[in-house]
Coordinates of C-alpha atoms and ligand atoms in Angstrom, one line a residue:
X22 CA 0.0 0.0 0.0
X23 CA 1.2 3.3 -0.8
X24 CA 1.7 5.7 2.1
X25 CA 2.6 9.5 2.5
X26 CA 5.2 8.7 5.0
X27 CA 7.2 11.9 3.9
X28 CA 4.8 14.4 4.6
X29 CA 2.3 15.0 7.4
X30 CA -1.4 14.9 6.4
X31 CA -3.8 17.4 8.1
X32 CA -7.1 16.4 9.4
X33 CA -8.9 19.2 10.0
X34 CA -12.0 18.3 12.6
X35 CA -13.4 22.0 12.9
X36 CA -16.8 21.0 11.6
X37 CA -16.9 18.1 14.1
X38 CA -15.0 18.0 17.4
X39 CA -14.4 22.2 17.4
X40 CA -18.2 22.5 16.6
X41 CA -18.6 20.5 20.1
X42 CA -17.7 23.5 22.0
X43 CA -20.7 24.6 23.5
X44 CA -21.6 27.6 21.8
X45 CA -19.9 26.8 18.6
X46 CA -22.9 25.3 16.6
X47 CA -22.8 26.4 13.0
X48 CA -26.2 25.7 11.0
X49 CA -25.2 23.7 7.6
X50 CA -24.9 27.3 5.6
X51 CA -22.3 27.9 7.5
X52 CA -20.9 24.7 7.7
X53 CA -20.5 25.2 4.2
X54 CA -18.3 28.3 4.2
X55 CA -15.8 26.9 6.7
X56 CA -15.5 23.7 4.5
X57 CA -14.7 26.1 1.5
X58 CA -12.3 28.0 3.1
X59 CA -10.4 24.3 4.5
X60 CA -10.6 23.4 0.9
X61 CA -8.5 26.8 0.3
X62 CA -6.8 26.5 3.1
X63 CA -5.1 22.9 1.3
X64 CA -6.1 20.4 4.0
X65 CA -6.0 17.3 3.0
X66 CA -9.5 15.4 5.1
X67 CA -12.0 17.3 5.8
X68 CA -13.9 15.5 9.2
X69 CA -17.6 17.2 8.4
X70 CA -19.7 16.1 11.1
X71 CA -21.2 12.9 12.8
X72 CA -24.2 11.8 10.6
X73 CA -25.8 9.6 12.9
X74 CA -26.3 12.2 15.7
X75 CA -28.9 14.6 14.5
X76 CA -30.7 14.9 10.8
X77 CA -29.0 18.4 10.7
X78 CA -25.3 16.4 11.1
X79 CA -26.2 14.1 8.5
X80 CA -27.3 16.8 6.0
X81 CA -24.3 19.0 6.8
X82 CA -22.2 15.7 5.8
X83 CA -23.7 15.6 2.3
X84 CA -24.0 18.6 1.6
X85 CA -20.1 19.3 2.3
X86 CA -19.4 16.1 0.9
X87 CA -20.8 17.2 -2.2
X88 CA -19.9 20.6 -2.6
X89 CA -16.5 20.8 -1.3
X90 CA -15.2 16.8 -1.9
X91 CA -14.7 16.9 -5.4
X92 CA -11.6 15.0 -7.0
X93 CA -9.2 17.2 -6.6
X94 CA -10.8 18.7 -3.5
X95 CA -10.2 17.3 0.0
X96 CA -11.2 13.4 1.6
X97 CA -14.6 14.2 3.8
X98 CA -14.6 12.4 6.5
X99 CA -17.9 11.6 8.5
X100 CA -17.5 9.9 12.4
X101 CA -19.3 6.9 13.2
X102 CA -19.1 5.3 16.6
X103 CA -18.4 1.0 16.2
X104 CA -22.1 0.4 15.2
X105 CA -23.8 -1.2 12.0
X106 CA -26.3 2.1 12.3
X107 CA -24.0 4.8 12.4
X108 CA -21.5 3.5 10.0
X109 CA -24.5 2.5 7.3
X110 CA -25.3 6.6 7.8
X111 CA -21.7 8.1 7.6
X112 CA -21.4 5.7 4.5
X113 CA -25.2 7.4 3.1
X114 CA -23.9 10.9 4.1
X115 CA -20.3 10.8 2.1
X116 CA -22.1 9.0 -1.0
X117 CA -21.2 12.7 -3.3
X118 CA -17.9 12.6 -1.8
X119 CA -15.1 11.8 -4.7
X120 CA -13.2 10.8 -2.0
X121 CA -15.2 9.9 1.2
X122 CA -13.5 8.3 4.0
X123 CA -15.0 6.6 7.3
X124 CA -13.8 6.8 10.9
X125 CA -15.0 5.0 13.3
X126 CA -14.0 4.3 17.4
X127 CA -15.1 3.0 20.6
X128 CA -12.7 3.3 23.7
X129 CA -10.0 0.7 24.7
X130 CA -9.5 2.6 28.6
X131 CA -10.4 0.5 31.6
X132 CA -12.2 3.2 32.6
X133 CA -14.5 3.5 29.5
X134 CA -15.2 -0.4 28.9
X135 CA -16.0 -0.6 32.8
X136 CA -18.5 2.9 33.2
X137 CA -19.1 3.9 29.7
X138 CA -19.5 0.7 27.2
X139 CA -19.6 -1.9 30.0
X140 CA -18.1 -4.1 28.3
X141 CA -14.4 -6.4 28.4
X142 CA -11.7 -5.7 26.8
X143 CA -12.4 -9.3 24.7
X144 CA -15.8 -7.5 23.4
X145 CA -14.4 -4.6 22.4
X146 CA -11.5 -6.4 20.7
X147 CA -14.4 -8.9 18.6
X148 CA -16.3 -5.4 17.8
X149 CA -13.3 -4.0 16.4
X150 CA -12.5 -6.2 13.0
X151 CA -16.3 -6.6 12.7
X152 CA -16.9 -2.8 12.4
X153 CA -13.7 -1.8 10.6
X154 CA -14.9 -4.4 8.1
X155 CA -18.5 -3.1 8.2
X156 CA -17.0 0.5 7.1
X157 CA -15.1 -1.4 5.0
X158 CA -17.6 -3.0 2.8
X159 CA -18.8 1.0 1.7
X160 CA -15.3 2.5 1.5
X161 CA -12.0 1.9 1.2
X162 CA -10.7 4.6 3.0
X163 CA -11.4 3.8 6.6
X164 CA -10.1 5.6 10.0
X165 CA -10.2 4.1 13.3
X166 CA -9.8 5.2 16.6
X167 CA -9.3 3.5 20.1
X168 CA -10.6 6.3 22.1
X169 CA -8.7 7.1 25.0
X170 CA -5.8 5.5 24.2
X171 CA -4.0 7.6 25.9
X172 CA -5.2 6.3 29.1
X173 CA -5.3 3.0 27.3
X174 CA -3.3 -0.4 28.5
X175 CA -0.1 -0.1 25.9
X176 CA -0.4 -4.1 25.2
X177 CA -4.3 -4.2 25.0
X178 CA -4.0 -1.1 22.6
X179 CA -1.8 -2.9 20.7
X180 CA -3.6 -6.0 19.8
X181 CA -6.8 -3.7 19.1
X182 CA -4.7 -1.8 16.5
X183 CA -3.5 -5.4 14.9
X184 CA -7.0 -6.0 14.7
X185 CA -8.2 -2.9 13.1
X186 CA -5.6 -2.9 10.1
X187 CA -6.1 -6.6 9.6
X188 CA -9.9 -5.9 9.3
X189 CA -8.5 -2.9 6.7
X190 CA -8.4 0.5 9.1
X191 CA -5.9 2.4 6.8
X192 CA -5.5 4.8 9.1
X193 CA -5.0 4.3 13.0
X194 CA -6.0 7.5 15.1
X195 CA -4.3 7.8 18.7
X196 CA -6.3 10.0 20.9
X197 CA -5.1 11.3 24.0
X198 CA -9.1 12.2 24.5
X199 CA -8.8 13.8 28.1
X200 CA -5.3 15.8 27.3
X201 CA -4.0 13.8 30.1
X202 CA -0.5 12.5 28.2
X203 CA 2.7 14.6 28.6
X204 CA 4.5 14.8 25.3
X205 CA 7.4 12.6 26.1
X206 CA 4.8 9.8 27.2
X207 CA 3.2 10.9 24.0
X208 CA 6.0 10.6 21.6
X209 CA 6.7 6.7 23.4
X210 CA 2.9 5.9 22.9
X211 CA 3.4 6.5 19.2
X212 CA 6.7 4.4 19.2
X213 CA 5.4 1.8 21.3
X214 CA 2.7 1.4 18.2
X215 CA 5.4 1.4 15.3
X216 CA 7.6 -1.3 17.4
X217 CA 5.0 -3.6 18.7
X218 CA 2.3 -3.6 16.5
X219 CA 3.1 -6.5 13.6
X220 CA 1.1 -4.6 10.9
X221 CA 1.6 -1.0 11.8
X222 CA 3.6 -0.4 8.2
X223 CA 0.2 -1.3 6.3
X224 CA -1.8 2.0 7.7
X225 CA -0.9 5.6 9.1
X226 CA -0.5 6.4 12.3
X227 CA -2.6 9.6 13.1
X228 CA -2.8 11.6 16.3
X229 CA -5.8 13.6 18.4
X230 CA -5.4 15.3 21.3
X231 CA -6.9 18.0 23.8
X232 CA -5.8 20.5 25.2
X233 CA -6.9 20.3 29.1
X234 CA -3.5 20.6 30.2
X235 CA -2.1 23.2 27.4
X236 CA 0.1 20.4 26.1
X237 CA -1.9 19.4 22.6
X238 CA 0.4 20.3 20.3
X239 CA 3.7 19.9 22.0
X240 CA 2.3 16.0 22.1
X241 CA 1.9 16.0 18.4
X242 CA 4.6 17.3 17.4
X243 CA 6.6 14.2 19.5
X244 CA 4.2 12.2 18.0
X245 CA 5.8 13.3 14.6
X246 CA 9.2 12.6 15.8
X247 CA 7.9 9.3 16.4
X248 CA 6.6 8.0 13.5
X249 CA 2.8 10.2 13.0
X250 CA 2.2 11.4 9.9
X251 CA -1.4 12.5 10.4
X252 CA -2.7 15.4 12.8
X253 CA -5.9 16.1 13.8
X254 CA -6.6 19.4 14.7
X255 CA -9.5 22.5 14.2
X256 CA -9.0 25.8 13.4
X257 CA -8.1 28.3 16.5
X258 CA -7.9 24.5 18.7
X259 CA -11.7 25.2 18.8
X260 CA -13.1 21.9 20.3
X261 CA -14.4 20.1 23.5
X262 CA -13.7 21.7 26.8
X263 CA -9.9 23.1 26.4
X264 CA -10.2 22.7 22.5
X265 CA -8.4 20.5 20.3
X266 CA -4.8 20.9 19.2
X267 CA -4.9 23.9 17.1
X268 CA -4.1 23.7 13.2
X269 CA -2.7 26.9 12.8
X270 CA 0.0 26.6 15.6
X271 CA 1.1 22.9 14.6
X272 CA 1.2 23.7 10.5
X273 CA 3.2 27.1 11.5
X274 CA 5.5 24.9 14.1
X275 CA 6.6 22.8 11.1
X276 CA 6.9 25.6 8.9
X277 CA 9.4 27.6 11.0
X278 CA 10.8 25.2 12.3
X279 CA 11.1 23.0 9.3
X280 CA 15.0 22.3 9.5
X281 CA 14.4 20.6 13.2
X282 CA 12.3 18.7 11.8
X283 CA 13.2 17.6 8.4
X284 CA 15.3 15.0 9.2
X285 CA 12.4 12.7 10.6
X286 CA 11.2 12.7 7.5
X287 CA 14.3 11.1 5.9
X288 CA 15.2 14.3 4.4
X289 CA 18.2 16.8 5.0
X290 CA 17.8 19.3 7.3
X291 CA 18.2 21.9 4.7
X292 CA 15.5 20.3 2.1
X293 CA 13.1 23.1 1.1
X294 CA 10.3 21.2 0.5
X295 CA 6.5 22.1 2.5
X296 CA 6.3 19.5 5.3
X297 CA 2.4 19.9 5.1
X298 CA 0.1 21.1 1.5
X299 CA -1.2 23.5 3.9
X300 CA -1.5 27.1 2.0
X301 CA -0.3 29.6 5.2
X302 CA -1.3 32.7 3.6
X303 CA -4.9 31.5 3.7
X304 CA -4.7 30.8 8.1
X305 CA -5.6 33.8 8.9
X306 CA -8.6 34.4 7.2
X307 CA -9.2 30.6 7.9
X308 CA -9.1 31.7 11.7
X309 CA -11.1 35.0 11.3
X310 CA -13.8 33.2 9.4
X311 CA -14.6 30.4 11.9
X312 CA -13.9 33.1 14.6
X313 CA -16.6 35.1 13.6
X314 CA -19.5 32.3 12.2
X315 CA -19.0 30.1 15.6
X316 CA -18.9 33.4 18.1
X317 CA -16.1 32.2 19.7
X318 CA -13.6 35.2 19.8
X319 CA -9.5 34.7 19.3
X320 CA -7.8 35.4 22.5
X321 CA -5.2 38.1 21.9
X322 CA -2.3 36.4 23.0
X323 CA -3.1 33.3 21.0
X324 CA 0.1 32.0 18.9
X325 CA 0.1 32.8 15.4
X326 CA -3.7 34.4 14.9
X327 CA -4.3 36.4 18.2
X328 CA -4.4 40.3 18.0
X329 CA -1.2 40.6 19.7
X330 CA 1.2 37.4 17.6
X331 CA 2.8 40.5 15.4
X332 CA 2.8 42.9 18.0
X333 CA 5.7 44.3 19.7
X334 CA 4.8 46.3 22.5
X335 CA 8.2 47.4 24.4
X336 CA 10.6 50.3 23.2
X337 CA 13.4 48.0 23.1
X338 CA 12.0 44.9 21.1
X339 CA 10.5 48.0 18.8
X340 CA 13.8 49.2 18.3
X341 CA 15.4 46.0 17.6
X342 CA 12.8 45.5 14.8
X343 CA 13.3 48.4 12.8
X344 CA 17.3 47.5 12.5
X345 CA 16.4 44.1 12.0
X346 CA 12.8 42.4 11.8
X347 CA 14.8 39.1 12.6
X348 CA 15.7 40.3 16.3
X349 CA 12.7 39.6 17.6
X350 CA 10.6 38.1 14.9
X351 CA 10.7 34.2 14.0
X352 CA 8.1 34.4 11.3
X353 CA 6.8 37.0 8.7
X354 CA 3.1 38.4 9.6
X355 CA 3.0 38.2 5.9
X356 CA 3.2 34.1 5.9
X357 CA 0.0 33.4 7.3
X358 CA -1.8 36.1 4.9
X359 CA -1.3 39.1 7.3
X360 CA -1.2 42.0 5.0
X361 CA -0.2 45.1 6.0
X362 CA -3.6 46.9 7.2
X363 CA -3.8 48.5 3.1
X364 CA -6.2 51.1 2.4
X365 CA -7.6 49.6 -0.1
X366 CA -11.4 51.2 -1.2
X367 CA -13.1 54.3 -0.1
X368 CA -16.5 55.9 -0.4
X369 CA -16.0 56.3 -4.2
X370 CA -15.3 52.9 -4.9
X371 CA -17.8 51.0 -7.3
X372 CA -19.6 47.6 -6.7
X373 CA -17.1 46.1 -9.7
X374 CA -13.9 47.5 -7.0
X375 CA -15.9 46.1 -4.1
X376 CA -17.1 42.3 -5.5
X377 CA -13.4 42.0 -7.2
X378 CA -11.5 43.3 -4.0
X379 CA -14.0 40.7 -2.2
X380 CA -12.9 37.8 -5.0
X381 CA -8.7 38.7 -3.7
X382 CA -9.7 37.9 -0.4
X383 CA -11.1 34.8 -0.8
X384 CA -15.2 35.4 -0.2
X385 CA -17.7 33.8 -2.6
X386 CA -20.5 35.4 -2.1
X387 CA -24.1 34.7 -3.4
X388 CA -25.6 37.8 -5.6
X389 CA -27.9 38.3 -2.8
X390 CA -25.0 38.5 0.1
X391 CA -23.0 41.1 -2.4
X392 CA -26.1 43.4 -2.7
X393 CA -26.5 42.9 0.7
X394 CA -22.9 43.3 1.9
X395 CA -22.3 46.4 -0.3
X396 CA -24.9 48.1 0.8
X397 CA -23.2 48.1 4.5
X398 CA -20.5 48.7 2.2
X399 CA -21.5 52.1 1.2
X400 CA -22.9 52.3 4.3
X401 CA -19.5 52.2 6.3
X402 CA -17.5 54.1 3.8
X403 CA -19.7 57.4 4.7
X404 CA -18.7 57.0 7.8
X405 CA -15.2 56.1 8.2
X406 CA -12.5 57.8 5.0
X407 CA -10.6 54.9 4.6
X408 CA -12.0 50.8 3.8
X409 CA -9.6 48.5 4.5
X410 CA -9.3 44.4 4.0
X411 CA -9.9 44.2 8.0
X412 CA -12.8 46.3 7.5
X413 CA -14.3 44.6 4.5
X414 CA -14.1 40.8 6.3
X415 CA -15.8 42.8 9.1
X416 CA -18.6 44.2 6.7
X417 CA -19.0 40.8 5.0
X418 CA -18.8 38.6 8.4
X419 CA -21.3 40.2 10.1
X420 CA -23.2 40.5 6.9
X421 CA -23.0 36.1 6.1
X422 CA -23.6 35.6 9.7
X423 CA -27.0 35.7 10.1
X424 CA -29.3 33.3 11.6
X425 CA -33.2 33.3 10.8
X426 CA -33.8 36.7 11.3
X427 CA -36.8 35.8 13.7
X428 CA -36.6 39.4 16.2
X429 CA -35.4 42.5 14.1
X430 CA -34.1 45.5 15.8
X431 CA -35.9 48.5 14.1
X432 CA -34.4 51.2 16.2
X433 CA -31.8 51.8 19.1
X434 CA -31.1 54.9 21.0
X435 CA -29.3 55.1 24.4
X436 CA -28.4 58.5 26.4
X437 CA -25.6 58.0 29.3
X438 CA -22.8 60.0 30.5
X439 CA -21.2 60.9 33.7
X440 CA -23.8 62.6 35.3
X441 CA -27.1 61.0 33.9
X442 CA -28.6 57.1 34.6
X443 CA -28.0 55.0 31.1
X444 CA -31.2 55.2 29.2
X445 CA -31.6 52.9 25.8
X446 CA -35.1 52.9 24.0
X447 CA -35.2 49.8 21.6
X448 CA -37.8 49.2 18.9
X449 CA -37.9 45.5 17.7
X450 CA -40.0 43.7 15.1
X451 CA -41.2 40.4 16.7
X452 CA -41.6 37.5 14.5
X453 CA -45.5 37.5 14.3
X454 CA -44.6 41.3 12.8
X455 CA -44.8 43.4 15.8
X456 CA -43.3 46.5 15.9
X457 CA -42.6 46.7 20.3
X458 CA -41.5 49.8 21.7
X459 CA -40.0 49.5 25.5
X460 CA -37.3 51.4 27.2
X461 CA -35.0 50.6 30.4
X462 CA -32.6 51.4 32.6
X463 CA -29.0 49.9 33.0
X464 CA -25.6 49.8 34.5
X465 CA -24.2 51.0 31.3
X466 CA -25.9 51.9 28.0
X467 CA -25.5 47.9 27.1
X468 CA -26.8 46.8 29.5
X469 CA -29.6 49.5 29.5
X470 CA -30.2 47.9 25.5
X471 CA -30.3 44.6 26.9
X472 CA -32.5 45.2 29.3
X473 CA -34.9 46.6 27.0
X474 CA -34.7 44.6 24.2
X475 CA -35.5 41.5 27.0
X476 CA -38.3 43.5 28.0
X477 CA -39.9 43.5 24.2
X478 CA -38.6 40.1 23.2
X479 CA -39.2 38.2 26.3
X480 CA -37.2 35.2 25.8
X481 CA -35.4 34.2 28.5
X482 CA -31.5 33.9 28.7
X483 CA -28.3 34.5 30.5
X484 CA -25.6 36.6 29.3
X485 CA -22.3 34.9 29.7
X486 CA -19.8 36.8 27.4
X487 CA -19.8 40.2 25.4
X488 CA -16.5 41.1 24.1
X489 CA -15.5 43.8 22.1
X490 CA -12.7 44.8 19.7
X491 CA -11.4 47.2 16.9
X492 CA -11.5 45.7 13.5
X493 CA -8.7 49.0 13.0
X494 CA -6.9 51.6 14.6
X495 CA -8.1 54.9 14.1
X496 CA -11.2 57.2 16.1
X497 CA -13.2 55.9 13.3
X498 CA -12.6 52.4 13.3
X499 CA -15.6 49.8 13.6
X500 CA -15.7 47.9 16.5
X501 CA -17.1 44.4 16.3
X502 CA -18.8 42.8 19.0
X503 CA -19.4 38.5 20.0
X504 CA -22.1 37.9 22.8
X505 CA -22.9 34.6 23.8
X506 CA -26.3 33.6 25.8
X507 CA -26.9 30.8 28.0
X508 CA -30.3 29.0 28.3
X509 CA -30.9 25.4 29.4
X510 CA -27.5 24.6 29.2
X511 CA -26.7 26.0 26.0
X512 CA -24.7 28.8 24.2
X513 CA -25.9 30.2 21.7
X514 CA -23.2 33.6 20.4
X515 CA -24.3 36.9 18.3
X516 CA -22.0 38.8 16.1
X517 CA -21.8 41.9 14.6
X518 CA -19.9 44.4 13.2
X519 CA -20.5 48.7 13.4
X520 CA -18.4 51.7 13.2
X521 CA -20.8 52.6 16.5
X522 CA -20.0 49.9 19.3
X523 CA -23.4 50.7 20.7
X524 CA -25.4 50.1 17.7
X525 CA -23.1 46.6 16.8
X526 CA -23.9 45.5 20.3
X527 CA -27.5 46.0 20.0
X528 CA -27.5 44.2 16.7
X529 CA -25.1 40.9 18.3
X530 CA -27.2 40.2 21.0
X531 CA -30.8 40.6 18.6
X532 CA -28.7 38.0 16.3
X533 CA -27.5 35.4 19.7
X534 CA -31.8 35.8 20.6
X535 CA -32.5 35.0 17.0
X536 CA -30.1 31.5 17.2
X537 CA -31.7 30.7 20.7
X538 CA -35.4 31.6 20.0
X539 CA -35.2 29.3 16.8
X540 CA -33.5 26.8 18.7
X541 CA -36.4 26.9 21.5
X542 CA -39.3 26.5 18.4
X543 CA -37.3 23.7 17.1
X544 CA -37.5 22.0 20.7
X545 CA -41.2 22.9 21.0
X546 CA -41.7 21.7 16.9
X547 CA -40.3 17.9 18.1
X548 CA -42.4 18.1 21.2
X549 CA -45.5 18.7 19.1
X550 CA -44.4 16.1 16.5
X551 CA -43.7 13.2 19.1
X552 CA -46.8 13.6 21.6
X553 CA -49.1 13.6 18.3
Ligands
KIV9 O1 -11.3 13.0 21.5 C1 -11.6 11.9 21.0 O2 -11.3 10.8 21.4 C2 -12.4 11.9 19.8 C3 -12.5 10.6 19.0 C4 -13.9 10.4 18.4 C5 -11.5 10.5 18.0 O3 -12.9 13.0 19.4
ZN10 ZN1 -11.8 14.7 20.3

């Protein structure tokens, strides 16, 4: 069997284990436009979603496996847990998929088989071959995991591995599920699996890992030392609880740091040759985009995409810069698509400037989401002199993001000040076509528009997170603002981008209401449905 032992393959799991984070949940729209911006961004297996799990999964699958998995597109990938019923749907969902792969796990951990499966390690080893075969008889390209294998028995691991690549797993995925490994233990996992299992040289070893202890990516990358040639990872490390290891760090990691690591390839340190088909120059747009359509906002520190990764703050690292950028820089801002904050259209500029400035950044836009997003366009531009890129992914982000508009804010006003008690008057558009009127009081004038848009839309919630930040510098730069709602145990986030932070923030938390007042109908929908 041919492998690509000399280069590392990246899995990119945004659209499945990142869109776990609670919050995160993308409708299959959006699912879309992250898939087509992966496919830009030159992974090389797309993980879509878990078909079985909800109807909306499944169509998200298809649709991404049709759409985005063409031949010379990426491999979708849909997750199946070791059962006949969810591999028979992964199989349905990646049907359009030129090139559709299957992955399927249970645990091998004490700890699972004995609370979670209840089941002995001799069940779980008979499921195994049964269910890789399973997958098997719909595809040829099949993944499987031991889940927890990181807290897994080495030997028992071992013989489950033999069993999955004899069944024919051509890919064996090692996940430390709990981020519990350190990467030293890590790195001797991986080479405890290339010495001891008999047919390890028949499939690729790939790795998954969490990042509850920080340690994610330093695991992987003595995983690679060791023998991995496929990572698993989601855009920003999005994912369950701490996230997953994040794409953009381990891709960047490699790329800097290429000569350290060429030789483990076989090549010679010097060799100039990519160690991933990743496209850098696309990352941060890649990490802007699923920034802005999941809600969950890029810490500023954050390595290679924060606010702050090109920054140099202090007079001395400053000076060092301008004599020489390598003083303190180990990588160009330029190299992950970090332009320098251009100027690029103004209040003149045409729709032609606009849609083909739009095209050079890497948006596809419908003809109804150009008309819509130039209008905001023009809209901005009287506002604020100079349009930059920054400004225009604003414009368009906040423009794509839009969840059934079901509550529409009308009108916003606020008075505040030092000496007077914040005052907002809302006027919102209820979905039965309304038009509510309500004022209130707050501690601030956003929480004075919160209060009053609760007041007319009367759907309960919690706010757990508003964040703001300049899309520029400048007085008139627009500010963009991410809220995110709890109710019943779920987040549900709001974005929104306005050169007036008040007005942006009025129109995030109207859009995180929207996602959790559909999400409430859709509840009450089923409940009608199943007690007919
Ligand atoms: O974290 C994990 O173990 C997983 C598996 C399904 C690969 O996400
Ligand atoms: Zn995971």
């Amino acid at each position: 069997m041919e492998q690509s032992q000399d280069r590392i393959i990246i899995f990119d799991t945004t659209l499945r284990d990142g869109e776990q984070s609670p919050g995160a949940t993308l409708n299959v729209e959006e699912k879309l436009k992250v898939a087509h911006a992966l496919a830009r961004l030159g992974v090389d297996v797309i993980e879509a979603g878990f078909p079985y799990a909800s109807p909306g999964d499944f169509e998200a699958v298809q649709k991404v496996a049709a759409a985005v998995g063409t031949e010379n597109g990426p491999t979708i990938c849909g997750l199946a847990r070791a059962t006949k019923n969810d591999i028979k749907a992964a199989a349905e969902a990646l049907q359009p998929a030129a090139k559709g792969r299957i992955h399927t796990f249970i645990a091998t951990s004490d700890i699972h088989l004995e609370y979670k499966l209840r089941k002995t390690r001799a069940e779980v080893l008979a499921i195994v071959p049964e269910m890789v075969g399973y997958a098997k008889s719909f595809v040829n390209d099949v993944e499987f995991s031991p889940e927890d294998a990181g807290r897994s028995d080495p030997e028992f691991l071992y013989q489950v591995l033999e069993a999955a690549i004899a069944a024919g797993a051509t890919t064996v995925n090692i996940p430390d599920t709990v981020g519990y490994t350190t990467p030293s233990e890590f790195g001797a996992l991986i080479k405890g699996i290339k010495d001891n299992v008999p047919n390890i040289d028949q499939a690729i070893i790939s790795v998954h890992g969490h990042n509850d202890l920080g340690l994610a990516v330093a695991n992987f990358l003595e995983a690679i030392k060791n023998g991995a040639r496929q990572l698993e990872c989601t855009i920003n490390g999005i994912g369950e609880r701490a996230g997953n290891a994040a794409l953009e760090e381990l891709v960047m990691a490699l790329h800097v740091r290429r000569q350290y690591f060429n030789p483990f390839f076989g090549r010679s340190a010097e060799s100039t040759e990519p160690l991933t088909q990743i496209d850098t120059k696309q990352i941060y747009k890649t990490s802007r985009l699923v920034s802005n359509l999941t809600g969950m906002a890029v810490q500023p520190n954050k390595a290679i995409v924060g606010a702050n990764a090109f920054a140099h703050e202090s007079g001395i690292h400053q000076d060092g810069v301008l004599k020489n950028k390598l003083t303190y820089e180990i990588m160009d801002a330029q190299s992950i698509g970090l332009t320098d904050n251009q100027i690029v259209l103004g209040k003149l500029s045409g729709r032609n400037a606009f849609r083909t400035r739009l095209k050079e950044l890497g948006f596809e836009l419908s003809e109804n989401e150009l008309n819509k997003a130039f209008i905001r366009f023009k809209d901005v531009a009287d506002k604020k002199k100079e349009i930059t890129d920054w400004d225009i992914e604003a414009i368009v982000n906040d423009e794509i993001r839009q969840p059934p508009e079901l509550f529409r804010l009308e009108l916003v006003q606020v008075s505040c000040g030092d000496h007077s008690c914040p005052t907002a008057t809302v006027t919102v558009r209820t979905p039965d076509g309304k038009e509510l009127t309500d004022a209130a009081i707050g501690t601030g004038p956003v929480d004075a528009i919160y209060k009053a848009i609760n007041r007319v839309t009367k759907v309960p919630n919690e706010l757990i997170e508003f964040s703001v930040q300049s899309v520029t510098g400048g007085i008139d730069a627009m500010g963009e603002v991410t809220i995110r709602l709890r109710y019943d145990h779920q987040v549900y986030s709001g974005y929104a981008a306005n050169t007036d932070i008040v007005v942006a923030s009025a129109r995030a938390y109207v859009k995180a209401l929207n996602r959790l007042y559909s999400a409430l109908q859709e509840a009450e929908n089923k409940e009608t449905v199943s007690t007919k």
